[in-house]
Amino acid sequence: MVSREQHDRMANAIRFLSMDAVEKANSGHPGLPMGAADIATVLFTRFLKFDAKNPHWPDRDRFILSAGHGSMLLYSLLYLTGYEDMTIEEIKNFRQLGSRTAGHPEYGHASGIETTTGPLGQGISNSVGFALGERILNAAFGNDLVDHYTYVLAGDGCLMEGISQEAISLAGHLKLNKLIVFWDNNNISIDGPVTLADSTDQVARFQASGWNAMHVDGHDPEAIAYAIEAARHSDKPTLIAAKTTIGFGAPTKAGTNKVHGSPLGAEEIAGARKFFNWEAPAFEIPSDILSAWRAVGEAGAKKRTEWESRLAKTDAKQRGEFERRNSGKLPQDFDAVIADYKKKLAADKPKVATRKSSEMALEVINGAVPETIGGSADLTGSNNTKTSQTKAITPNDYGQRYVHYGVREHGMAAAMNGLTLHGGIIPYGGTFMCFTDYARPAMRLASLMGIRSIFVMTHDSIGLGEDGPTHQPVEHLAALRAIPNHLVFRPADATEAAECWQLALESEKTPSTLALTRQNLPAVRTEYVAENLCRKGAYELAAAEGGEAAVTIFATGSEIEIALGARTLLQGHGHPTRVVSVPCFELFFKQDQAYREKIIGKAKVKVAIEAGIRQGWDPIIGTDGIFVGMTGFGASGTIEQLYKHFGITAEDAAKAAEARLHAK
Ligand SMILES: Cc1ncc(C[n+]2csc(CCOP(=O)(O)OP(=O)(O)O)c2C)c(N)n1
């Protein structure tokens, strides 16, 4: 048992590391760590299952600091409990370039940082994926191997963000009772008291969303412990609304927005030292307190070794599968499965929409890769994300493989990131391409974190037809291509769809978006080629006939058919024309110069056809290249009308190319 005095001194170690680090950096947020130190101390000293020396132990409890601006809370805890890569030097280098202690916690910078937080609302929404991932793997591997909690610390800001409602209603619906969220209920955000902008009864809100929710005094260790104990026995996820004072201990600034996001200043810190009777200089932790914290960091080693012996005793096949899934490696026969499937496609030459091609590929993939977890934001029948292997996950059956995310695109993308980060799972989830706007902040974080979440975006152009311009993506391909470390695939037929899926699954450190059509498309890859031609991002699909190419037409997805039509017309008029398929810009731009030059070629006239905006195409076609696509929003009409109306046809493309040929 930790005495009250010991608890206070351990919590104060967090407070002083935080205020001193923020002071030294002359930037950062001391208020949250000072206010939430008691919560964190109770959680880490009495409940959290972890082993600081083995931070990746798969069955550890997860702690997610959703209020990422309070990053010094997490960094202090990692240092105090003895995570090897979180040294006192890192704490002293808080917010400095190249340090592990970035302004907001960044996944991959230091072990113990489970996810990147900072954009408010993301962490709590990731946590739904973490908690769901735990249940899914528990169903697959049993209590002996998978049995842990997901704890979250969220602030007022996280709860004000709309995404939080998507997350909590999904968690409540799925009865993720091992998800425990602390709300740092300090009534302060940046502008001042939260009451300036919000008067939600959060406990009632969570209860209405299917949660167990309770109020506690966030500075009373026994009350906090009691609440956690109760939460761990709940059959619902739990909100612990912990009343705290932001900047607790700062003599004049505590309880105000002055302590939220700026250094306290020497005088205020001196006052806090007096208040807490803390004599140690900055960055020095009294040895008895440091030892007590280090003992906390080691305490989980026993549980970890017990877990390891259970793993060692597990049936070899099951153990191998558990280890493989956690390593992120695909099953050994995966390439062979895809090769066989491509052979079948070359024989069948299906004329289907690429959303259907994607479903067909998934049917094969889900049969071979048991760790895929599908889903859709209420567009299952349109996104074609469900296959014979994937039945709905429900509160009574986590052993299935499909998440009905509901109409919650943003929550879906964030939960998918949580599933990925948990480990052992490859999530994919769908909505309409246009609604990537609703999911984008989480998609961007997947890219920033470098994780394998796979977004299945159907209805990828005006080709969706009658639903009209509200649903027709125009700028979305360009907008997604603008995100660093994000693979945007736009396959042209079933073979390309299979290849793009293979690449997305292989990309362990890059998320992918597959842009897929509603409308049927002909097979354009009619011969089996062992090589994944999409791997280099662009390749010559049809060569010029009758001499050097005068025209090269580049296209993606549904516009490949149009490009091939234009090529036929141009060839008919005596202009040798080649067609290049560009299923993935990002992969193409990664190729060496020789390959890029070879694919771009030296044709006098370069044309790109894509039913979206031009942005992003100039490096391929040049600023003087011809772009056949959209310049504004779409319209409501049939697909045939729309492509004609917007001038995206083989005739239009051939005419423009010919005019340019004659002009030269
Ligand atoms: C999506 C998003 N919007 C805005 C911000 C900027 N921001 C950082 S902290 C904060 C206020 C958060 O208040 P609260 O959660 O109560 O934190 P506390 O003041 O208790 O530290 C804001 C608006 C952000 N980080 N993320």
XYZ file of C-alpha atoms and ligand atoms in Angstrom:
690
model
C 0.000 0.000 0.000
C 1.161 3.471 -0.818
C 0.739 5.912 2.089
C -0.904 9.224 1.428
C 2.373 11.002 1.986
C 4.164 8.678 -0.396
C 1.409 9.119 -2.971
C 1.664 12.892 -2.713
C 5.403 12.902 -3.162
C 5.198 10.527 -6.126
C 2.552 12.716 -7.735
C 4.614 15.798 -7.023
C 7.542 14.260 -8.887
C 5.313 14.358 -11.998
C 4.293 17.922 -11.232
C 7.826 19.228 -10.853
C 9.266 17.394 -13.834
C 6.426 18.860 -15.875
C 6.637 22.425 -14.699
C 10.437 22.439 -14.854
C 10.541 20.946 -18.352
C 7.991 23.425 -19.643
C 9.920 26.241 -17.987
C 13.206 25.147 -19.566
C 11.611 24.738 -23.001
C 9.839 28.019 -22.463
C 6.839 26.371 -24.049
C 4.315 23.691 -23.235
C 1.386 22.880 -20.994
C 2.049 22.496 -17.280
C -1.562 22.744 -16.114
C -2.786 19.303 -17.115
C 0.102 17.270 -15.664
C -0.134 19.184 -12.398
C -3.886 18.675 -12.227
C -3.955 15.048 -13.325
C -0.875 13.859 -11.419
C -2.965 12.223 -8.711
C -5.047 10.272 -11.206
C -1.956 9.112 -13.065
C -0.158 8.152 -9.873
C -3.031 6.005 -8.630
C -3.426 4.379 -12.034
C 0.250 3.614 -12.528
C 1.097 2.595 -8.965
C -1.935 0.455 -8.274
C -3.543 -0.729 -11.487
C -1.700 -0.371 -14.765
C -0.224 -3.684 -15.919
C 3.045 -2.886 -17.640
C 6.737 -3.669 -17.546
C 8.852 -0.632 -18.286
C 11.740 -2.765 -19.511
C 9.479 -4.647 -21.943
C 7.321 -1.883 -23.295
C 5.954 -3.882 -26.232
C 4.660 -6.820 -24.215
C 1.434 -7.526 -26.115
C -0.701 -8.116 -23.029
C 0.182 -4.843 -21.291
C -2.570 -2.458 -20.342
C -2.646 0.545 -22.638
C -2.529 4.107 -21.345
C -3.601 6.748 -23.826
C -3.116 10.417 -23.134
C -5.883 11.775 -25.291
C -5.238 15.300 -24.040
C -1.890 15.239 -25.813
C -0.966 18.805 -24.937
C -0.341 17.467 -21.433
C 2.510 15.415 -22.903
C 4.797 16.081 -19.953
C 2.471 13.956 -17.822
C 3.264 10.963 -20.015
C 6.963 11.741 -20.426
C 7.322 12.148 -16.654
C 5.650 8.802 -16.051
C 7.837 7.064 -18.626
C 10.989 8.534 -17.122
C 9.983 7.863 -13.528
C 8.964 4.264 -14.145
C 12.207 3.569 -15.983
C 11.471 3.231 -19.695
C 14.983 3.002 -21.044
C 14.622 5.448 -23.873
C 13.057 8.153 -21.707
C 16.113 9.576 -19.981
C 16.328 12.729 -17.887
C 18.155 14.292 -20.842
C 15.056 13.727 -22.959
C 12.977 15.449 -20.294
C 15.411 18.357 -20.295
C 15.126 18.491 -24.078
C 11.348 18.690 -24.027
C 10.030 20.087 -27.317
C 13.505 20.405 -28.848
C 14.180 19.258 -32.392
C 15.236 15.626 -32.501
C 14.173 14.805 -28.949
C 11.795 11.972 -28.132
C 9.811 14.437 -26.091
C 7.968 16.190 -28.904
C 5.431 18.899 -28.157
C 2.672 16.311 -28.285
C 3.241 12.579 -27.822
C 4.272 11.004 -31.104
C 3.932 7.301 -31.727
C 7.338 5.813 -32.426
C 9.320 8.541 -30.693
C 9.537 6.671 -27.415
C 8.228 3.373 -26.184
C 5.200 3.767 -23.971
C 3.648 6.261 -26.366
C 0.802 4.137 -27.665
C -0.552 6.640 -30.174
C 0.013 10.150 -31.444
C -2.268 12.600 -29.715
C -2.589 16.335 -29.818
C -5.516 16.842 -32.148
C -8.136 16.704 -29.423
C -10.579 13.823 -29.517
C -8.331 11.456 -31.459
C -6.872 9.565 -28.513
C -10.198 8.753 -26.932
C -11.411 7.647 -30.348
C -8.311 5.502 -30.962
C -8.987 3.913 -27.609
C -12.209 2.382 -28.915
C -10.080 0.508 -31.449
C -7.577 -0.493 -28.766
C -10.331 -1.837 -26.534
C -12.092 -3.566 -29.411
C -8.797 -5.044 -30.607
C -8.261 -6.517 -27.162
C -11.670 -8.196 -27.290
C -11.164 -9.497 -30.836
C -7.810 -11.042 -29.988
C -9.134 -12.334 -26.698
C -11.815 -14.170 -28.638
C -9.158 -15.642 -30.920
C -6.477 -16.483 -28.355
C -8.190 -16.672 -24.960
C -7.712 -15.103 -21.527
C -4.303 -16.626 -21.008
C -2.773 -14.542 -23.770
C -5.018 -11.512 -24.156
C -6.578 -9.869 -21.136
C -5.822 -6.205 -20.650
C -7.432 -2.829 -20.077
C -7.352 0.383 -22.064
C -7.121 3.509 -19.919
C -7.539 6.985 -21.301
C -7.022 10.443 -19.913
C -9.174 12.949 -21.780
C -9.767 16.622 -21.188
C -12.667 18.955 -21.713
C -11.404 19.590 -25.225
C -11.507 15.908 -26.159
C -15.079 15.681 -24.960
C -16.154 18.809 -26.811
C -14.851 17.487 -30.133
C -17.599 15.860 -32.188
C -15.530 12.760 -32.829
C -15.744 11.885 -29.162
C -19.468 11.257 -29.480
C -18.872 8.910 -32.405
C -16.317 7.091 -30.279
C -18.258 6.835 -27.059
C -21.498 5.774 -28.691
C -19.667 3.035 -30.587
C -17.863 1.887 -27.437
C -21.116 1.944 -25.475
C -22.903 0.000 -28.159
C -20.169 -2.620 -28.323
C -20.060 -2.802 -24.500
C -16.294 -2.411 -24.390
C -16.181 -2.749 -20.638
C -12.400 -2.851 -20.437
C -12.229 0.712 -21.660
C -11.858 3.155 -18.785
C -11.733 6.877 -19.473
C -10.731 9.523 -16.987
C -12.125 12.919 -17.734
C -9.857 15.582 -16.307
C -12.806 17.676 -15.243
C -11.122 20.980 -14.475
C -13.559 23.345 -16.199
C -10.709 25.164 -17.917
C -9.706 25.296 -21.556
C -7.781 27.952 -23.457
C -10.323 30.745 -23.601
C -11.188 30.430 -19.930
C -13.812 28.429 -18.068
C -15.372 25.682 -20.157
C -18.731 27.155 -19.164
C -18.066 29.911 -21.712
C -18.879 27.415 -24.421
C -20.285 24.233 -22.977
C -22.788 23.147 -20.388
C -23.102 19.452 -21.150
C -23.816 17.082 -18.315
C -21.018 14.728 -19.324
C -21.937 11.962 -16.915
C -25.490 11.926 -18.236
C -24.158 12.069 -21.791
C -21.935 9.044 -21.302
C -24.689 7.168 -19.505
C -27.021 7.884 -22.393
C -24.372 6.417 -24.689
C -24.312 3.144 -22.812
C -21.522 3.861 -20.342
C -21.095 3.473 -16.670
C -20.186 6.965 -15.433
C -19.378 8.438 -12.050
C -17.994 11.547 -10.434
C -14.922 11.462 -8.206
C -12.604 13.903 -6.531
C -9.561 13.770 -8.811
C -7.236 14.698 -5.974
C -8.375 11.962 -3.598
C -6.293 8.849 -4.254
C -8.642 6.492 -2.443
C -11.676 7.794 -4.302
C -9.819 7.423 -7.615
C -8.749 3.881 -6.729
C -12.276 2.985 -5.705
C -13.618 4.291 -8.996
C -11.065 2.337 -11.036
C -11.877 -0.802 -9.105
C -15.569 -0.286 -9.813
C -14.835 0.421 -13.471
C -12.904 -2.825 -13.806
C -15.969 -4.728 -12.679
C -18.412 -2.908 -14.907
C -20.149 -4.586 -17.794
C -19.955 -1.294 -19.718
C -17.154 1.084 -20.582
C -16.613 3.567 -17.780
C -16.179 7.297 -17.536
C -14.557 8.498 -14.353
C -15.334 12.184 -14.207
C -12.502 13.329 -11.989
C -12.870 16.823 -10.603
C -9.443 18.408 -10.631
C -7.791 21.781 -10.372
C -5.739 22.653 -13.417
C -2.198 23.580 -12.384
C -2.803 22.202 -8.886
C -0.227 23.716 -6.563
C 0.592 26.824 -8.597
C -0.012 29.529 -5.993
C -1.712 32.205 -8.089
C -2.443 30.531 -11.428
C -4.002 27.207 -10.373
C -7.571 26.840 -11.487
C -7.210 29.387 -14.294
C -6.461 29.289 -17.997
C -3.116 30.997 -17.256
C -1.688 27.621 -16.355
C -3.071 25.758 -19.377
C -0.437 26.382 -22.005
C 2.421 28.566 -20.879
C 5.398 28.263 -18.573
C 4.568 29.199 -14.994
C 7.531 31.524 -14.507
C 10.218 31.286 -11.843
C 8.213 32.958 -9.127
C 5.186 30.749 -9.535
C 7.352 27.631 -9.587
C 9.124 28.770 -6.431
C 5.682 29.215 -4.867
C 4.707 25.684 -5.919
C 7.930 24.332 -4.403
C 6.958 25.956 -1.140
C 3.350 24.759 -1.372
C 4.419 21.152 -1.865
C 7.421 21.428 0.399
C 9.546 20.187 -2.514
C 13.176 21.072 -2.082
C 14.791 19.135 -4.900
C 16.222 21.288 -7.681
C 14.815 21.151 -11.191
C 15.085 17.715 -12.870
C 16.242 16.035 -9.677
C 13.928 13.548 -8.064
C 14.629 12.617 -4.434
C 16.189 9.170 -4.502
C 13.533 7.479 -2.372
C 10.818 8.762 -4.699
C 12.667 7.780 -7.826
C 13.236 4.309 -6.370
C 9.571 4.009 -5.507
C 8.630 4.917 -9.066
C 11.226 2.574 -10.547
C 9.784 -0.229 -8.422
C 6.404 0.513 -10.014
C 8.011 0.186 -13.420
C 9.415 -3.206 -12.485
C 6.388 -4.549 -10.676
C 4.773 -5.797 -13.862
C 7.774 -7.983 -14.737
C 6.339 -10.845 -12.709
C 3.064 -10.766 -14.598
C 4.962 -10.496 -17.842
C 7.090 -13.565 -17.123
C 3.993 -15.495 -16.059
C 2.396 -14.489 -19.331
C 5.490 -15.611 -21.211
C 5.359 -19.010 -19.630
C 1.702 -19.295 -20.580
C 2.639 -18.374 -24.129
C 5.425 -20.957 -24.103
C 2.929 -23.620 -23.042
C 0.444 -22.678 -25.744
C -0.061 -25.126 -28.552
C 2.711 -24.458 -31.096
C 0.407 -23.632 -33.974
C -1.642 -21.191 -31.936
C 1.511 -19.634 -30.478
C 3.067 -19.266 -33.915
C -0.056 -17.586 -35.196
C -0.201 -15.229 -32.197
C 3.407 -14.255 -32.709
C 3.031 -13.838 -36.437
C 0.011 -11.588 -36.103
C 1.716 -9.476 -33.487
C 4.805 -9.134 -35.666
C 2.659 -7.603 -38.415
C 3.953 -10.087 -41.008
C 1.522 -11.555 -43.498
C 1.025 -15.338 -43.737
C 3.756 -17.061 -45.704
C 1.497 -18.244 -48.482
C 0.018 -14.801 -49.079
C 1.925 -14.080 -52.312
C 1.011 -17.456 -53.742
C -2.651 -16.881 -52.926
C -2.611 -13.565 -54.781
C -0.754 -15.098 -57.736
C -3.374 -17.837 -58.062
C -6.125 -15.275 -57.863
C -4.520 -13.135 -60.570
C -4.325 -16.178 -62.828
C -8.031 -16.755 -62.334
C -8.777 -13.119 -63.133
C -6.734 -13.265 -66.319
C -8.864 -16.200 -67.389
C -12.220 -14.780 -66.264
C -11.711 -11.135 -67.358
C -14.581 -9.876 -65.190
C -16.311 -6.632 -66.170
C -17.212 -5.272 -62.763
C -16.941 -2.068 -60.774
C -13.668 -1.777 -58.869
C -15.663 -1.735 -55.626
C -16.752 -5.215 -56.667
C -13.198 -6.074 -57.709
C -12.126 -5.011 -54.252
C -14.740 -7.261 -52.683
C -13.556 -10.154 -54.836
C -9.971 -9.500 -53.786
C -11.053 -9.273 -50.158
C -12.846 -12.583 -50.408
C -9.480 -14.121 -51.294
C -7.495 -12.021 -48.809
C -9.824 -12.576 -45.881
C -9.617 -16.296 -46.504
C -5.837 -16.179 -46.289
C -5.207 -13.412 -43.753
C -7.194 -14.024 -40.574
C -6.163 -10.744 -38.942
C -8.092 -8.490 -41.304
C -11.066 -6.820 -39.646
C -13.471 -5.217 -42.095
C -16.052 -2.560 -41.645
C -17.976 0.314 -43.078
C -19.593 3.494 -41.879
C -23.083 2.254 -42.714
C -22.388 1.696 -46.403
C -21.572 -1.975 -46.352
C -23.631 -2.837 -49.426
C -22.137 0.090 -51.350
C -18.542 -0.235 -50.198
C -18.508 -4.002 -50.770
C -16.391 -4.452 -47.669
C -18.079 -7.577 -46.349
C -17.054 -11.041 -47.450
C -18.131 -14.554 -46.584
C -15.608 -14.697 -43.735
C -16.636 -11.484 -42.019
C -19.705 -11.547 -39.823
C -20.748 -8.750 -37.509
C -18.875 -8.228 -34.277
C -21.400 -7.793 -31.485
C -21.172 -7.349 -27.716
C -21.988 -11.040 -27.439
C -19.532 -12.158 -30.065
C -16.199 -10.429 -30.485
C -14.907 -13.443 -32.376
C -16.168 -12.133 -35.698
C -14.477 -9.912 -38.253
C -16.765 -7.094 -39.285
C -17.457 -3.796 -37.554
C -20.652 -1.957 -38.314
C -19.180 1.434 -37.440
C -22.477 3.229 -37.974
C -22.621 6.616 -39.680
C -19.377 7.661 -37.995
C -16.639 8.143 -40.603
C -14.279 10.027 -38.351
C -14.833 7.701 -35.442
C -14.327 4.745 -37.766
C -10.981 5.993 -39.059
C -9.764 6.758 -35.537
C -10.969 3.404 -34.209
C -9.219 1.701 -37.132
C -6.005 3.443 -36.106
C -6.525 2.119 -32.587
C -7.030 -1.405 -33.940
C -3.814 -1.100 -35.931
C -1.844 0.347 -33.043
C -3.079 -2.342 -30.700
C -1.232 -4.849 -32.847
C -2.294 -8.184 -34.266
C -4.985 -6.691 -36.483
C -5.163 -5.178 -39.972
C -8.304 -3.066 -40.177
C -9.973 -1.855 -43.324
C -13.055 0.303 -43.411
C -15.178 1.970 -46.034
C -17.306 4.932 -46.849
C -17.891 7.078 -49.925
C -14.727 8.758 -51.204
C -16.337 12.168 -50.774
C -16.640 11.553 -47.052
C -12.924 11.131 -46.598
C -13.392 14.760 -45.613
C -15.205 13.504 -42.536
C -12.456 11.011 -41.740
C -9.419 12.946 -42.847
C -7.956 14.053 -39.491
C -7.634 10.429 -38.441
C -6.396 9.370 -41.887
C -3.712 12.037 -41.634
C -2.650 10.749 -38.230
C -2.375 7.228 -39.641
C 0.119 8.689 -42.105
C 1.969 10.666 -39.471
C 2.233 7.612 -37.241
C 3.221 5.359 -40.126
C 0.681 2.625 -39.522
C -1.209 0.176 -41.704
C -4.824 1.300 -41.686
C -6.582 0.679 -44.994
C -9.350 2.990 -46.127
C -11.762 1.675 -48.741
C -13.308 4.626 -50.525
C -15.914 3.837 -53.126
C -17.982 6.039 -55.433
C -14.763 7.735 -56.342
C -15.881 10.266 -58.987
C -18.779 11.849 -60.872
C -19.204 8.281 -62.096
C -21.435 7.677 -59.104
C -24.117 9.541 -61.057
C -27.478 10.633 -59.744
C -26.537 11.273 -56.122
C -25.037 14.468 -57.489
C -22.276 16.888 -56.538
C -22.669 16.541 -52.768
C -21.529 12.954 -53.154
C -19.176 13.297 -56.109
C -15.557 13.664 -55.057
C -13.652 16.134 -57.199
C -10.696 17.373 -55.182
C -10.415 14.318 -52.950
C -7.809 12.354 -54.875
C -5.561 15.408 -54.904
C -6.278 16.120 -51.258
C -5.396 12.588 -50.206
C -2.323 12.518 -52.416
C -1.228 15.671 -50.603
C -0.947 13.799 -47.296
C 2.652 12.675 -46.798
C 3.150 8.945 -46.305
C -0.227 7.939 -47.662
C -0.667 5.549 -50.570
C -3.634 6.465 -52.739
C -4.522 3.609 -55.069
C -6.954 3.939 -57.945
C -7.113 0.565 -59.667
C -8.511 0.235 -63.183
C -9.799 -3.323 -63.102
C -9.972 -6.475 -61.034
C -6.310 -7.376 -61.536
C -5.112 -3.935 -60.552
C -7.476 -4.050 -57.575
C -5.894 -7.308 -56.423
C -2.418 -5.857 -56.886
C -3.296 -2.659 -55.035
C -4.749 -4.646 -52.151
C -1.566 -6.697 -52.027
C 0.515 -3.518 -51.839
C -1.714 -1.967 -49.180
C -1.399 -5.065 -47.034
C 2.367 -5.183 -47.484
C 2.781 -1.534 -46.479
C 3.389 -1.938 -42.789
C 4.395 1.661 -42.247
C 2.130 3.500 -44.635
C -1.653 3.674 -44.600
C -3.512 3.271 -47.869
C -6.656 4.539 -49.466
C -8.250 2.554 -52.269
C -10.376 4.732 -54.535
C -12.981 2.518 -56.160
C -15.729 2.971 -58.686
C -19.423 2.440 -58.474
C -19.649 1.790 -62.227
C -18.605 -1.347 -64.061
C -15.277 -1.322 -65.886
C -13.848 -3.711 -68.447
C -10.855 -5.888 -67.660
C -7.808 -4.128 -69.067
C -5.204 -6.545 -67.755
C -6.121 -9.598 -69.710
C -2.887 -11.589 -69.518
C -1.443 -13.049 -66.343
C 1.762 -11.314 -65.294
C 3.467 -12.622 -62.177
C 4.927 -9.244 -61.331
C 2.760 -6.804 -59.412
C 2.690 -4.102 -62.085
C 1.140 -1.588 -59.703
C 4.175 -1.827 -57.417
C 6.009 0.887 -59.309
C 2.982 3.155 -59.264
C 2.712 3.494 -63.064
C 3.386 1.246 -66.014
C 2.752 1.104 -69.741
C -0.558 -0.623 -70.279
C -0.763 -0.253 -74.069
C 2.203 0.484 -76.292
C 2.144 2.793 -79.312
C 1.782 1.067 -82.645
C 3.348 2.089 -85.922
C 6.289 4.051 -84.601
C 7.433 6.199 -81.706
C 4.540 7.443 -79.585
C 3.278 10.844 -80.646
C 0.853 10.871 -77.757
C 1.002 9.365 -74.275
C -2.209 9.186 -72.316
C -1.969 8.743 -68.568
C -5.018 7.758 -66.603
C -6.205 6.062 -63.452
C -9.096 3.835 -62.489
C -12.266 4.310 -64.483
C -10.592 6.680 -66.924
C -8.301 3.943 -68.214
C -11.188 2.709 -70.324
C -11.551 6.218 -71.765
C -7.807 6.462 -72.348
C -7.826 3.201 -74.254
C -10.769 4.469 -76.313
C -8.882 7.670 -77.121
C -5.848 5.642 -78.074
C -7.927 3.617 -80.544
C -9.192 6.837 -82.131
C -5.738 8.394 -82.337
C -4.131 5.246 -83.696
C -6.933 5.178 -86.268
C -5.901 8.653 -87.341
C -2.300 7.570 -87.698
C -0.973 8.879 -84.395
C 0.968 6.253 -82.484
C -0.372 6.472 -78.949
C 0.527 4.709 -75.719
C -1.473 4.451 -72.516
C 0.092 4.496 -69.082
C -1.868 3.358 -66.073
C -1.009 5.285 -62.911
C -2.627 3.396 -60.049
C -0.491 5.065 -57.379
C 1.284 8.431 -57.667
C 3.222 7.980 -54.440
C 4.825 4.731 -55.540
C 5.582 6.139 -58.975
C 7.309 9.221 -57.606
C 9.466 6.958 -55.457
C 10.955 5.201 -58.504
C 14.358 6.149 -59.794
C 14.700 8.793 -62.447
C 15.406 6.289 -65.194
C 12.153 4.468 -64.591
C 10.146 7.663 -64.277
C 11.611 9.019 -67.500
C 10.948 5.785 -69.293
C 7.310 5.713 -68.210
C 6.657 9.393 -68.817
C 8.327 9.037 -72.201
C 9.086 11.566 -74.900
C 5.805 11.810 -76.776
C 5.118 15.290 -78.124
C 1.712 15.355 -76.513
C 0.969 14.220 -73.029
C -2.589 13.857 -71.821
C -3.911 12.904 -68.409
C -7.476 11.741 -67.917
C -8.890 11.613 -64.435
C -12.401 12.538 -63.323
C -11.063 14.846 -60.632
C -9.111 18.097 -60.544
C -5.769 18.588 -62.281
C -3.750 19.310 -59.140
C -0.868 16.873 -58.796
C -0.672 15.819 -62.446
C 1.816 18.396 -63.739
C 4.944 16.486 -62.701
C 3.748 13.748 -65.060
C 2.269 15.629 -68.012
C 4.123 18.921 -67.586
C 2.526 22.306 -67.154
C 1.768 22.271 -70.866
C 0.186 18.832 -70.740
C -3.467 18.361 -71.575
C -5.693 17.517 -68.650
C -9.084 15.982 -69.268
C -10.969 16.061 -66.000
C -12.931 18.300 -63.690
C -12.506 21.983 -62.980
C -15.402 22.400 -60.575
C -18.088 20.454 -58.806
C -20.060 17.704 -60.497
C -23.779 17.536 -61.091
C -26.731 15.269 -60.664
C -27.428 13.084 -63.680
C -26.758 9.720 -65.197
C -23.174 8.643 -65.558
C -23.431 8.760 -69.371
C -24.757 12.317 -69.257
C -22.150 13.442 -66.757
C -19.039 12.203 -68.524
C -20.286 13.838 -71.742
C -21.338 17.015 -69.947
C -17.931 17.466 -68.380
C -16.063 16.499 -71.519
C -14.391 13.413 -70.118
C -14.721 11.098 -73.100
C -12.442 9.297 -75.495
C -13.570 11.676 -78.254
C -12.804 14.773 -76.186
C -9.379 13.471 -75.212
C -8.493 12.408 -78.768
C -9.687 15.719 -80.160
C -7.611 17.719 -77.692
C -4.535 15.618 -78.416
C -4.977 15.949 -82.153
C -5.453 19.692 -81.954
C -2.191 19.906 -80.043
C -0.417 17.650 -82.546
C -1.514 19.850 -85.397
C -0.590 23.018 -83.525
C 2.979 21.897 -83.111
C -8.612 19.436 -32.722
C -7.920 20.444 -31.863
N -8.412 21.683 -31.780
C -7.772 22.620 -31.052
C -6.621 22.312 -30.386
C -5.880 23.393 -29.616
N -6.022 23.152 -28.159
C -5.085 22.530 -27.458
S -5.489 22.330 -25.853
C -6.956 23.123 -26.096
C -7.903 23.317 -24.942
C -8.150 22.040 -24.270
O -8.790 22.214 -23.065
P -8.810 21.026 -22.044
O -9.007 19.762 -22.731
O -9.768 21.394 -20.980
O -7.335 20.989 -21.489
P -6.785 21.693 -20.178
O -7.050 23.152 -20.322
O -7.519 21.100 -19.039
O -5.326 21.369 -20.182
C -7.098 23.526 -27.418
C -8.280 24.249 -27.942
C -6.157 21.000 -30.491
N -5.042 20.601 -29.891
N -6.826 20.087 -31.198
